[in-house]
Short mmCIF file of C-alpha atoms and ligand atoms in Angstrom, two decimals:
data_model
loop_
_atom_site.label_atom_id
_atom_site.label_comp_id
_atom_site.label_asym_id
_atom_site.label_seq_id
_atom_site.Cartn_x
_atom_site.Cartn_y
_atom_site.Cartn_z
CA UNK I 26 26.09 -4.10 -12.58
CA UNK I 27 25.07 -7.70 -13.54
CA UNK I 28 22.57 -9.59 -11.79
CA UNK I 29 24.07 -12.03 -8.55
CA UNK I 30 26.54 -15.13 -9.63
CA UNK I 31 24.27 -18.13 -9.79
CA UNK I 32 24.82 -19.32 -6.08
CA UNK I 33 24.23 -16.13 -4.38
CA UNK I 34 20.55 -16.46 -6.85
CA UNK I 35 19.79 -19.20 -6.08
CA UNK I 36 20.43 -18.78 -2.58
CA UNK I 37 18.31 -15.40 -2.84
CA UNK I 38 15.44 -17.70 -4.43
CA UNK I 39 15.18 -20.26 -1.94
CA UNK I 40 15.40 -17.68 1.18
CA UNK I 41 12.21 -15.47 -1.00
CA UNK I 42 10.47 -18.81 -1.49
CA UNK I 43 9.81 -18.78 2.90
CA UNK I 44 8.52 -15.33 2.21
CA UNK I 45 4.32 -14.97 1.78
CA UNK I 46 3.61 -13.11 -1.43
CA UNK I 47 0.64 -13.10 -3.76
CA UNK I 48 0.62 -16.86 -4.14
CA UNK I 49 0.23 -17.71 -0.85
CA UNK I 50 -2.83 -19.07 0.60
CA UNK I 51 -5.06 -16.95 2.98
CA UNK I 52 -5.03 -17.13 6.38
CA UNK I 53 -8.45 -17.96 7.09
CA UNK I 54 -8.61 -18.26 11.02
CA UNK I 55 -8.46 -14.44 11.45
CA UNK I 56 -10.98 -11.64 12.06
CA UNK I 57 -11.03 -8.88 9.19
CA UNK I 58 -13.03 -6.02 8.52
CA UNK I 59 -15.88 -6.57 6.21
CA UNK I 60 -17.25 -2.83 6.34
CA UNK I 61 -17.24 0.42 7.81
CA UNK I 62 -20.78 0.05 9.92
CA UNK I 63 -22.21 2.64 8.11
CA UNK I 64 -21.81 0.61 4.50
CA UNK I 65 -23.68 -2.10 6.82
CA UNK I 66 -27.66 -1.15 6.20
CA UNK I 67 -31.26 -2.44 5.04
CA UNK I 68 -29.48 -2.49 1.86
CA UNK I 69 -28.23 -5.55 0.74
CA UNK I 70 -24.20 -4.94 0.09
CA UNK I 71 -22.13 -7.60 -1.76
CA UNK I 72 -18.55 -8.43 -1.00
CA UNK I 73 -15.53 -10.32 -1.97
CA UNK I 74 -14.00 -11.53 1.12
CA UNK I 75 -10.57 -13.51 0.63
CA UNK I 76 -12.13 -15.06 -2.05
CA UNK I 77 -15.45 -15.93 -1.06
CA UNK I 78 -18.43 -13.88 -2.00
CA UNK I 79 -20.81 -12.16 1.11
CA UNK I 80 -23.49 -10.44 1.53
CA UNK I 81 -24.35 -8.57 4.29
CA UNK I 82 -27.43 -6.60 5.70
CA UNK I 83 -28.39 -5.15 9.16
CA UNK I 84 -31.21 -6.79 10.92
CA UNK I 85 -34.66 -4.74 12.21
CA UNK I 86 -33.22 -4.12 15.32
CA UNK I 87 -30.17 -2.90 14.30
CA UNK I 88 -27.52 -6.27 14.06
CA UNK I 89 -24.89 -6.54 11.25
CA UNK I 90 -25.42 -9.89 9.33
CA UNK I 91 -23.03 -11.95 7.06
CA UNK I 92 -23.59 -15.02 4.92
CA UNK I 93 -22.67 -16.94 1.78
CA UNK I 94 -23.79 -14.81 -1.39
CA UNK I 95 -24.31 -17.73 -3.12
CA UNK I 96 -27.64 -19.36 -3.21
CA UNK I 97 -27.77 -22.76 -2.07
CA UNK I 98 -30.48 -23.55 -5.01
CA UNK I 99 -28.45 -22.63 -8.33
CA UNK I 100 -25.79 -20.16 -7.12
CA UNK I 101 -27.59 -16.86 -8.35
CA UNK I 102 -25.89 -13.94 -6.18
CA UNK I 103 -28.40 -13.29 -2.82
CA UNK I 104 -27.48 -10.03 -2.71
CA UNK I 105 -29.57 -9.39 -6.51
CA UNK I 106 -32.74 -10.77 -4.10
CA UNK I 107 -35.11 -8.48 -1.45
CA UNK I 108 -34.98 -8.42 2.12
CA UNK I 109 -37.94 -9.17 3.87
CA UNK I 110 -37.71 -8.36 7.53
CA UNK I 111 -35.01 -9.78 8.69
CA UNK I 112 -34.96 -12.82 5.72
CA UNK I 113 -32.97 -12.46 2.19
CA UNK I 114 -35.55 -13.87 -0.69
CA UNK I 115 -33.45 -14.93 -3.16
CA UNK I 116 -34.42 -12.89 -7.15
CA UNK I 117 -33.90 -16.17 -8.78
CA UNK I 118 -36.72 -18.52 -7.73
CA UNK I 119 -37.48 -16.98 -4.47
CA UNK I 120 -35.97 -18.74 -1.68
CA UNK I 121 -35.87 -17.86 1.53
CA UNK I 122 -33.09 -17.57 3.93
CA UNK I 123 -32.86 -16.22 7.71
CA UNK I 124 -29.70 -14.63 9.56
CA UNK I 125 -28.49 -18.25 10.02
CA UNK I 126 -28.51 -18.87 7.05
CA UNK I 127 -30.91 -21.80 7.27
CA UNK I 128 -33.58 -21.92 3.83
CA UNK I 129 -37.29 -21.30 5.56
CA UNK I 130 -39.11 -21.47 2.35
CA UNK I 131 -39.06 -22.84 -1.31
CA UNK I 132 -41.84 -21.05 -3.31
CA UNK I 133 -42.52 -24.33 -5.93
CA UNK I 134 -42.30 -27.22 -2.86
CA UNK I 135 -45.24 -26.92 -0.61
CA UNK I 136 -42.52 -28.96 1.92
CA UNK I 137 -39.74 -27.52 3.29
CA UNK I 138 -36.44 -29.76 1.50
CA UNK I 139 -34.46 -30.46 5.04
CA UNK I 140 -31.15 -29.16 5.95
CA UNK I 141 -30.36 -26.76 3.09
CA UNK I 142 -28.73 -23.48 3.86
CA UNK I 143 -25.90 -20.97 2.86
CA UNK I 144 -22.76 -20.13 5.04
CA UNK I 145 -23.23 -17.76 8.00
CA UNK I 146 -20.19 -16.13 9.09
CA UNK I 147 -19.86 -14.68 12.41
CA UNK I 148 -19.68 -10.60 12.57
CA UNK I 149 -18.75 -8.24 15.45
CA UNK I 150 -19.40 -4.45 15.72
CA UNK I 151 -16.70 -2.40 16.86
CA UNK I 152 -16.62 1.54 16.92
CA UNK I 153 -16.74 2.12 13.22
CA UNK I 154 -15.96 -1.22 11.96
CA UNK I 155 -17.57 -4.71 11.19
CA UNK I 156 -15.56 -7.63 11.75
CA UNK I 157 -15.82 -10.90 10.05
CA UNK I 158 -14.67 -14.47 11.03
CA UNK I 159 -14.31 -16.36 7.65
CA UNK I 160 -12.38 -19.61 9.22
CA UNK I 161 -13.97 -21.96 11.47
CA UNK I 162 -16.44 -20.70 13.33
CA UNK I 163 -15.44 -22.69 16.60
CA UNK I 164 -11.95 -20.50 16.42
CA UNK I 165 -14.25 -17.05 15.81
CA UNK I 166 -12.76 -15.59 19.86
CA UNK I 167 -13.52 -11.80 20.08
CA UNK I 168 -10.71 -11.72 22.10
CA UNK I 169 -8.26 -12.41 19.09
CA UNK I 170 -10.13 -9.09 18.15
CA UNK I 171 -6.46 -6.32 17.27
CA UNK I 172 -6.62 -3.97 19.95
CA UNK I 173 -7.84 -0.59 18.41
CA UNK I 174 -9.55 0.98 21.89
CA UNK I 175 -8.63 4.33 20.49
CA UNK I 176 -11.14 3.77 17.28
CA UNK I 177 -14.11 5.51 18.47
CA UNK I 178 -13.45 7.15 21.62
CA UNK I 179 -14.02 11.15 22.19
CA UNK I 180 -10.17 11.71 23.05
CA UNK I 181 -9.37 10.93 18.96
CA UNK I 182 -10.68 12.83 16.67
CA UNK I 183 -11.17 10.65 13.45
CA UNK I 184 -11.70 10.47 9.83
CA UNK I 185 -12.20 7.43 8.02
CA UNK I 186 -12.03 6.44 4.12
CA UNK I 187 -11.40 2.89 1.90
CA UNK I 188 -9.16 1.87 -1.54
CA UNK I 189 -9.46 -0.89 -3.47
CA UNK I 190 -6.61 -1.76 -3.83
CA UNK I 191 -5.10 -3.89 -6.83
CA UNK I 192 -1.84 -5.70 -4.97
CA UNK I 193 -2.32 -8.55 -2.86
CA UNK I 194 -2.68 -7.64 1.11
CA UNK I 195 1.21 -9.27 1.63
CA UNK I 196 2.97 -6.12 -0.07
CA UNK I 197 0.64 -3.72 1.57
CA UNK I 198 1.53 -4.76 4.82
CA UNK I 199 5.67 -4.66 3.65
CA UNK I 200 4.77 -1.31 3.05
CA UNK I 201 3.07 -0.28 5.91
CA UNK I 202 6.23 -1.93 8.22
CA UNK I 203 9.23 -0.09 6.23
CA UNK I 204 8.40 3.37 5.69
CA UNK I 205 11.72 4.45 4.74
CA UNK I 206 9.53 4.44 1.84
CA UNK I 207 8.48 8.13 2.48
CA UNK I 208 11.12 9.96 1.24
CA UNK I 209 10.25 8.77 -2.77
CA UNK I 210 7.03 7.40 -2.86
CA UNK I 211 5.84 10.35 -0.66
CA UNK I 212 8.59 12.84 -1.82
CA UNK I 213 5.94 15.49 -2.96
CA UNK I 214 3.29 14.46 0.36
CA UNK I 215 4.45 13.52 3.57
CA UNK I 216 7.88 12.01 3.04
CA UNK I 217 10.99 14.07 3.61
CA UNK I 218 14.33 13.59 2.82
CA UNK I 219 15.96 12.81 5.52
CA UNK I 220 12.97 10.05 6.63
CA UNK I 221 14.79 7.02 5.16
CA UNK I 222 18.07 7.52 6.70
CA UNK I 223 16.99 8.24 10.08
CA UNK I 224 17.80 5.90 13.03
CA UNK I 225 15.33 2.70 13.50
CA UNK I 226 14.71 -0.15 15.64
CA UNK I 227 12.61 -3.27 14.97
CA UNK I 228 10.82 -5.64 17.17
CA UNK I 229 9.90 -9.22 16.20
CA UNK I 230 7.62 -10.99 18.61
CA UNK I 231 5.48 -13.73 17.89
CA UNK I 232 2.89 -12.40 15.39
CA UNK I 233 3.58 -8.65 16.24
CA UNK I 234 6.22 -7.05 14.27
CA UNK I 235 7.17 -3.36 14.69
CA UNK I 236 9.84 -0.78 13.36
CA UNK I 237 10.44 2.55 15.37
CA UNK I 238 11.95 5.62 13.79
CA UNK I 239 13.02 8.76 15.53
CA UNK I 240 13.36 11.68 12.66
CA UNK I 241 15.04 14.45 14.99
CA UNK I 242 15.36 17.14 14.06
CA UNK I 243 12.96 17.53 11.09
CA UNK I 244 11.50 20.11 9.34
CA UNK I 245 7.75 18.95 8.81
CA UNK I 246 5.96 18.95 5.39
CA UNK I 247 2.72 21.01 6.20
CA UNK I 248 0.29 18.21 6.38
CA UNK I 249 1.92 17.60 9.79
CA UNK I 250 3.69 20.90 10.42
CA UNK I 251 0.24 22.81 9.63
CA UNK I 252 -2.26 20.94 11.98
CA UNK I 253 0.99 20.31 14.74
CA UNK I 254 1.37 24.25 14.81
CA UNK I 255 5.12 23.15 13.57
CA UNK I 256 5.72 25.39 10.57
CA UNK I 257 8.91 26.82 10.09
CA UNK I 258 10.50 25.21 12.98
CA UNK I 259 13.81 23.23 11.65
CA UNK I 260 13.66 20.91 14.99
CA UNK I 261 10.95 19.12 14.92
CA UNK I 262 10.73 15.61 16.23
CA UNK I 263 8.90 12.94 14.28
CA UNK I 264 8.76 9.83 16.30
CA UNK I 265 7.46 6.98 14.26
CA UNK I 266 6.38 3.62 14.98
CA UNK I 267 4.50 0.86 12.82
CA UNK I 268 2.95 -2.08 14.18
CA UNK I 269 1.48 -5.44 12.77
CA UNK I 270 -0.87 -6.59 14.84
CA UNK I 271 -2.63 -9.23 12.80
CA UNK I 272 -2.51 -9.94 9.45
CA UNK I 273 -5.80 -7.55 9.04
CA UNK I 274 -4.83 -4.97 11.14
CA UNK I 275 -1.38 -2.49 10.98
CA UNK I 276 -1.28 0.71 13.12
CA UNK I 277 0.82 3.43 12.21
CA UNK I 278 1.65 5.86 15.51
CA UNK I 279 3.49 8.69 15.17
CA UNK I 280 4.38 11.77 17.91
CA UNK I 281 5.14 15.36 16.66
CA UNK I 282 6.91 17.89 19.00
CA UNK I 283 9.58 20.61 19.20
CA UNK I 284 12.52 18.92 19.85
CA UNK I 285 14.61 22.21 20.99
CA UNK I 286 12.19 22.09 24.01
CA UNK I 287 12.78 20.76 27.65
CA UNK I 288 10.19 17.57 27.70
CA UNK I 289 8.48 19.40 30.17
CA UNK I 290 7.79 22.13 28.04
CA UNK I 291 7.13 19.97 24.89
CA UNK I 292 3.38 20.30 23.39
CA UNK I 293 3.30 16.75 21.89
CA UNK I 294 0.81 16.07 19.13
CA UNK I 295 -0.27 12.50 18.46
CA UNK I 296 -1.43 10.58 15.55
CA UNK I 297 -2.26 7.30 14.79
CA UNK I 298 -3.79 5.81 11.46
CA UNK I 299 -5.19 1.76 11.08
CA UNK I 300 -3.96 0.73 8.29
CA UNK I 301 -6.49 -2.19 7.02
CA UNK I 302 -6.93 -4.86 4.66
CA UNK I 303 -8.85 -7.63 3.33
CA UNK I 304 -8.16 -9.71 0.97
CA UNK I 305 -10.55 -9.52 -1.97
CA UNK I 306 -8.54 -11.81 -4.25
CA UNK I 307 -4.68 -13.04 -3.99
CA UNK I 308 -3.81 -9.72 -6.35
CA UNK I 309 -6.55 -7.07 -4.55
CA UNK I 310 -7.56 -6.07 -1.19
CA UNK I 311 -9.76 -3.73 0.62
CA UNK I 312 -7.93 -1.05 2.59
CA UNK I 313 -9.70 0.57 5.19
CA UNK I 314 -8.21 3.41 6.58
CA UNK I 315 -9.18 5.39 10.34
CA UNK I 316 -6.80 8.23 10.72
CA UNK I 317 -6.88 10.06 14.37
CA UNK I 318 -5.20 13.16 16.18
CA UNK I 319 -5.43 13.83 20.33
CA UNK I 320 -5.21 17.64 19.25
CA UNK I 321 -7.32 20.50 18.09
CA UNK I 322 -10.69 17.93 18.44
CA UNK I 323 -13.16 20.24 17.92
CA UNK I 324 -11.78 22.13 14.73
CA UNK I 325 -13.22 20.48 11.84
CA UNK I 326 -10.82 22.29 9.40
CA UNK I 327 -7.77 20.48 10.61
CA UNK I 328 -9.76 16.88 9.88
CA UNK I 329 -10.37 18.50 6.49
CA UNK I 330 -7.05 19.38 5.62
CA UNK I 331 -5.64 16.70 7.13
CA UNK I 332 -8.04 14.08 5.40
CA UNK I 333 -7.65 15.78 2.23
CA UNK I 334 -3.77 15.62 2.12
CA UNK I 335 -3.53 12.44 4.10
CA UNK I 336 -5.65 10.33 1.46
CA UNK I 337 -3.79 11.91 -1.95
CA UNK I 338 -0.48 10.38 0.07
CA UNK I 339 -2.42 7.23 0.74
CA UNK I 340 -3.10 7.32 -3.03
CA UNK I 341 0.32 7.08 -3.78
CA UNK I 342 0.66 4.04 -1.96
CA UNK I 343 -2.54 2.69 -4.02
CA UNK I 344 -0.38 3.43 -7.40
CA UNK I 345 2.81 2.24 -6.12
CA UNK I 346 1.08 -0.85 -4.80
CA UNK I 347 -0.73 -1.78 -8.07
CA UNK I 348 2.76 -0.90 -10.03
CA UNK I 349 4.54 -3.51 -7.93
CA UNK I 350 1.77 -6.22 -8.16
CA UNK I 351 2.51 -5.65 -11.98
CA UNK I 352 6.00 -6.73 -11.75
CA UNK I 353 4.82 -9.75 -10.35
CA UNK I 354 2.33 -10.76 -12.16
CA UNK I 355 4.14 -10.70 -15.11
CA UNK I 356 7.37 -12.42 -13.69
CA UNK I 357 7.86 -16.22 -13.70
CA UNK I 358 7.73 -17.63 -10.59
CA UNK I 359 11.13 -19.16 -10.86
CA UNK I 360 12.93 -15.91 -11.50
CA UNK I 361 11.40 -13.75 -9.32
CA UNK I 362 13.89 -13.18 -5.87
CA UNK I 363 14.30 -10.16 -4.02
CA UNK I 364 17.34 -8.79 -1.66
CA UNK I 365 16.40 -7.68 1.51
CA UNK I 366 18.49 -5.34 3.60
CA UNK I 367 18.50 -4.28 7.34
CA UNK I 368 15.44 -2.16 7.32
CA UNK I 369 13.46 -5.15 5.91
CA UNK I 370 13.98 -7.21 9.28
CA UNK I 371 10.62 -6.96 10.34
CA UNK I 372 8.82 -7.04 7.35
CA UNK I 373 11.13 -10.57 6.53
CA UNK I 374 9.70 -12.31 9.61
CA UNK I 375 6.30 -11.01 9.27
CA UNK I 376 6.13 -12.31 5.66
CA UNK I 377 7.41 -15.47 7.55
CA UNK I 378 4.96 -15.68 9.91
CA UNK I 379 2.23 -15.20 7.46
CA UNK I 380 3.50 -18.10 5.09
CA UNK I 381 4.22 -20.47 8.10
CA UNK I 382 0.93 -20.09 9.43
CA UNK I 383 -0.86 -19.76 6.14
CA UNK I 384 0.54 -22.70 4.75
CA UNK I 385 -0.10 -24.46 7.84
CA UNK I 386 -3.95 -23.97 7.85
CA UNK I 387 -4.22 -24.68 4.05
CA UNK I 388 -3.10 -28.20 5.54
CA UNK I 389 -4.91 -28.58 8.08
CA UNK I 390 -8.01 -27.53 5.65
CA UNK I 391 -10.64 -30.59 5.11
CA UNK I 392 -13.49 -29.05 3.59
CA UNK I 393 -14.75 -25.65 4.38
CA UNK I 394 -18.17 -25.21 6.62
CA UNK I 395 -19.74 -23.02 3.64
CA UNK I 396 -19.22 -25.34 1.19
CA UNK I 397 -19.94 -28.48 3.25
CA UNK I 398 -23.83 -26.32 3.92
CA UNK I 399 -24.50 -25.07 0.70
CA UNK I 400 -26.43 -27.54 -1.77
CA UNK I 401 -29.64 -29.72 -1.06
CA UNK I 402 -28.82 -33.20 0.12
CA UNK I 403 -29.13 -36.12 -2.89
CA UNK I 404 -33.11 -36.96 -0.77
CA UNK I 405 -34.35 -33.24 -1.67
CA UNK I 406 -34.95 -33.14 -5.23
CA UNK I 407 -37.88 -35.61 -4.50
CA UNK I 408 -39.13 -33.84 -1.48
CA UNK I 409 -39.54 -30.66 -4.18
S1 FES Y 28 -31.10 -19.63 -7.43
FE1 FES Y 28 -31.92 -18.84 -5.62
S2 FES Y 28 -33.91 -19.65 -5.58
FE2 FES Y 28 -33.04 -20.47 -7.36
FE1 FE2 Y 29 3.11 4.75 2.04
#
């Protein structure tokens, strides 16, 4: 086998180059999650956010909190400072900054310099997340919120847990869409055999991409087959589908049931597991992950086992992930191409999507809000 003539490579180049990868700019203009709430406290916790560095805090009565962690006076990290009610002091030389952002005090100037500040990003609360809106702040619309209405509510039991991850977010989500993926990655987990060549579907809608595969009939590793009550039974149905819903947000839903039944009879458990990331930098990401079931709610044992197994598979993503970053760190731009095949149809236009509109806002980009905020205007220095 040799590599492709130099044509068919170059052809294979140029269609790659409309793919995002790790180069790619961020798409700003997007809610992501910052945190699980819990992470969000009195406590001061830094972040690296697609490349900008936050802080964030929970006010006295109880809000989550986001700005620049950057101090506007000579850059030394907020979070390092105190929190005094609801105002971050900065360790450095001790100014002070409110939820706005806005400086309130300098220590060594008995008069307040005028318009000085940090970047304050806007934050919602949702079930067990907190959501951040990095882009312009005129854009930040709740209702460009993913839907995730099952997050939180008593009808799913849940269990929640986080990677850092060392790829950039664009693979992660490749690999979320295409999980043919389970039979080798997860050969010793949750994959099976058979997962990979089972029938699929895909759906491409604008900024929603989706692959559906029915695995019927299955015999169930036991992390499913144990909790499903599915053990031993050679005709199971697994009935997958994988959704991108934003570039932060990618929901994996799958049914389990005995396929030898009459629907009627069928006892159909469901899953479904958010699959989410951040950027942290273009080659690592947070990934947040909220697994649920609509079965056995109340037994704790099965959201132990389950948890358990579920996160050493996740792991395996985590090492494959970091081993494919590798290969493209280390490859020169100009000779990296990749061959995509039916199965990658969705995961092709998403990577589209994410470039078009990526590329399109690093255009449109005049100066960012943060950076146009932070630093005292030329007048202050003899105000101090
Ligand atoms: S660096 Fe923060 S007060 Fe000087
Ligand atoms: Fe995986």
């Amino acid at each position: 086998m040799s590599i492709p003539p130099l044509p068919v490579l170059q052809a294979l180049k140029k269609s790659s180059s409309t793919m995002a990868n790790r180069s790619t700019p961020f798409i700003y203009n997007e809610w992501y999650v910052a945190a699980f709430s819990e992470e969000v406290t009195r406590t001061l916790l830094p972040r690296i956010l697609l490349d900008k560095r936050v802080v964030m805090f929970r006010t006295e009565d109880g809000k989550p909190v986001a700005l620049s962690d950057r101090c506007a006076h000579r850059a030394y990290p907020l979070s390092l400072g105190a929190l005094d009610g609801d105002t971050i002091v900065c360790g450095y030389h001790g100014f002070r900054f409110n939820c706005d952002g806005n400086c309130t005090e300098v220590p060594s100037s008995a008069k307040l310099p005028g318009n000085i500040g940090v970047a304050s990003y806007p934050v919602v609360e949702r079930g067990l997340l907190v959501w951040i809106w990095l882009g312009d702040p005129a854009l930040a619309d709740e209702s460009r919120l993913p839907e995730q209405e099952w997050i939180g509510q008593d009808s799913w039991a849940t269990s929640h847990g986080y990677f850092e991850l060392k790829s950039n977010y664009v693979s992660m989500h490749e690999n979320l869409l295409d999980l043919s993926h389970l039979s080798f990655l997860h050969a010793k987990t949750f994959g099976t055999p058979d997962y990979a060549k089972a029938a699929f579907k895909s759906e491409v809608g604008d900024g929603y991409f989706a692959l559906y595969r029915d695995v019927v009939p299955t015999t169930l590793p036991p992390l499913w087959a144990k909790p499903t009550g599915l053990e031993g039974c050679e005709t199971a149905a697994r009935i997958v589908k994988s959704e991108f819903k934003s570039p932060a947000f990618h929901q994996v839903n799958v049914s389990f049931y005995d396929n030898k039944l009459a629907e009627k009879d069928r006892n159909v458990s469901r899953i479904k597991t958010a699959h989410i990331l951040t950027p942290q930098t273009h080659s690592s990401c947070h990934y947040f992950i909220v697994h649920g079931r609509d079965f056995g709610l109340e037994d704790d044992s099965i959201t132990q086992f389950m948890h358990e197994n579920l996160f050493k598979a996740f792991n395996e993503d985590v090492t494959g992930m970091a081993a494919l970053e590798e290969v493209w760190r280390t490859t020169a731009p100009d000779e990296m191409y990749e061959i995509s095949v039916g199965a990658d149809g969705p995961s092709v236009a998403m990577r589209r999507y994410i470039k078009r509109r990526a590329d399109a806002e690093a255009q449109s980009r005049t100066g960012e809000v943060a950076i146009a905020r932070e630093g005292a205007p030329a007048d202050t220095e003899a105000t101090a």
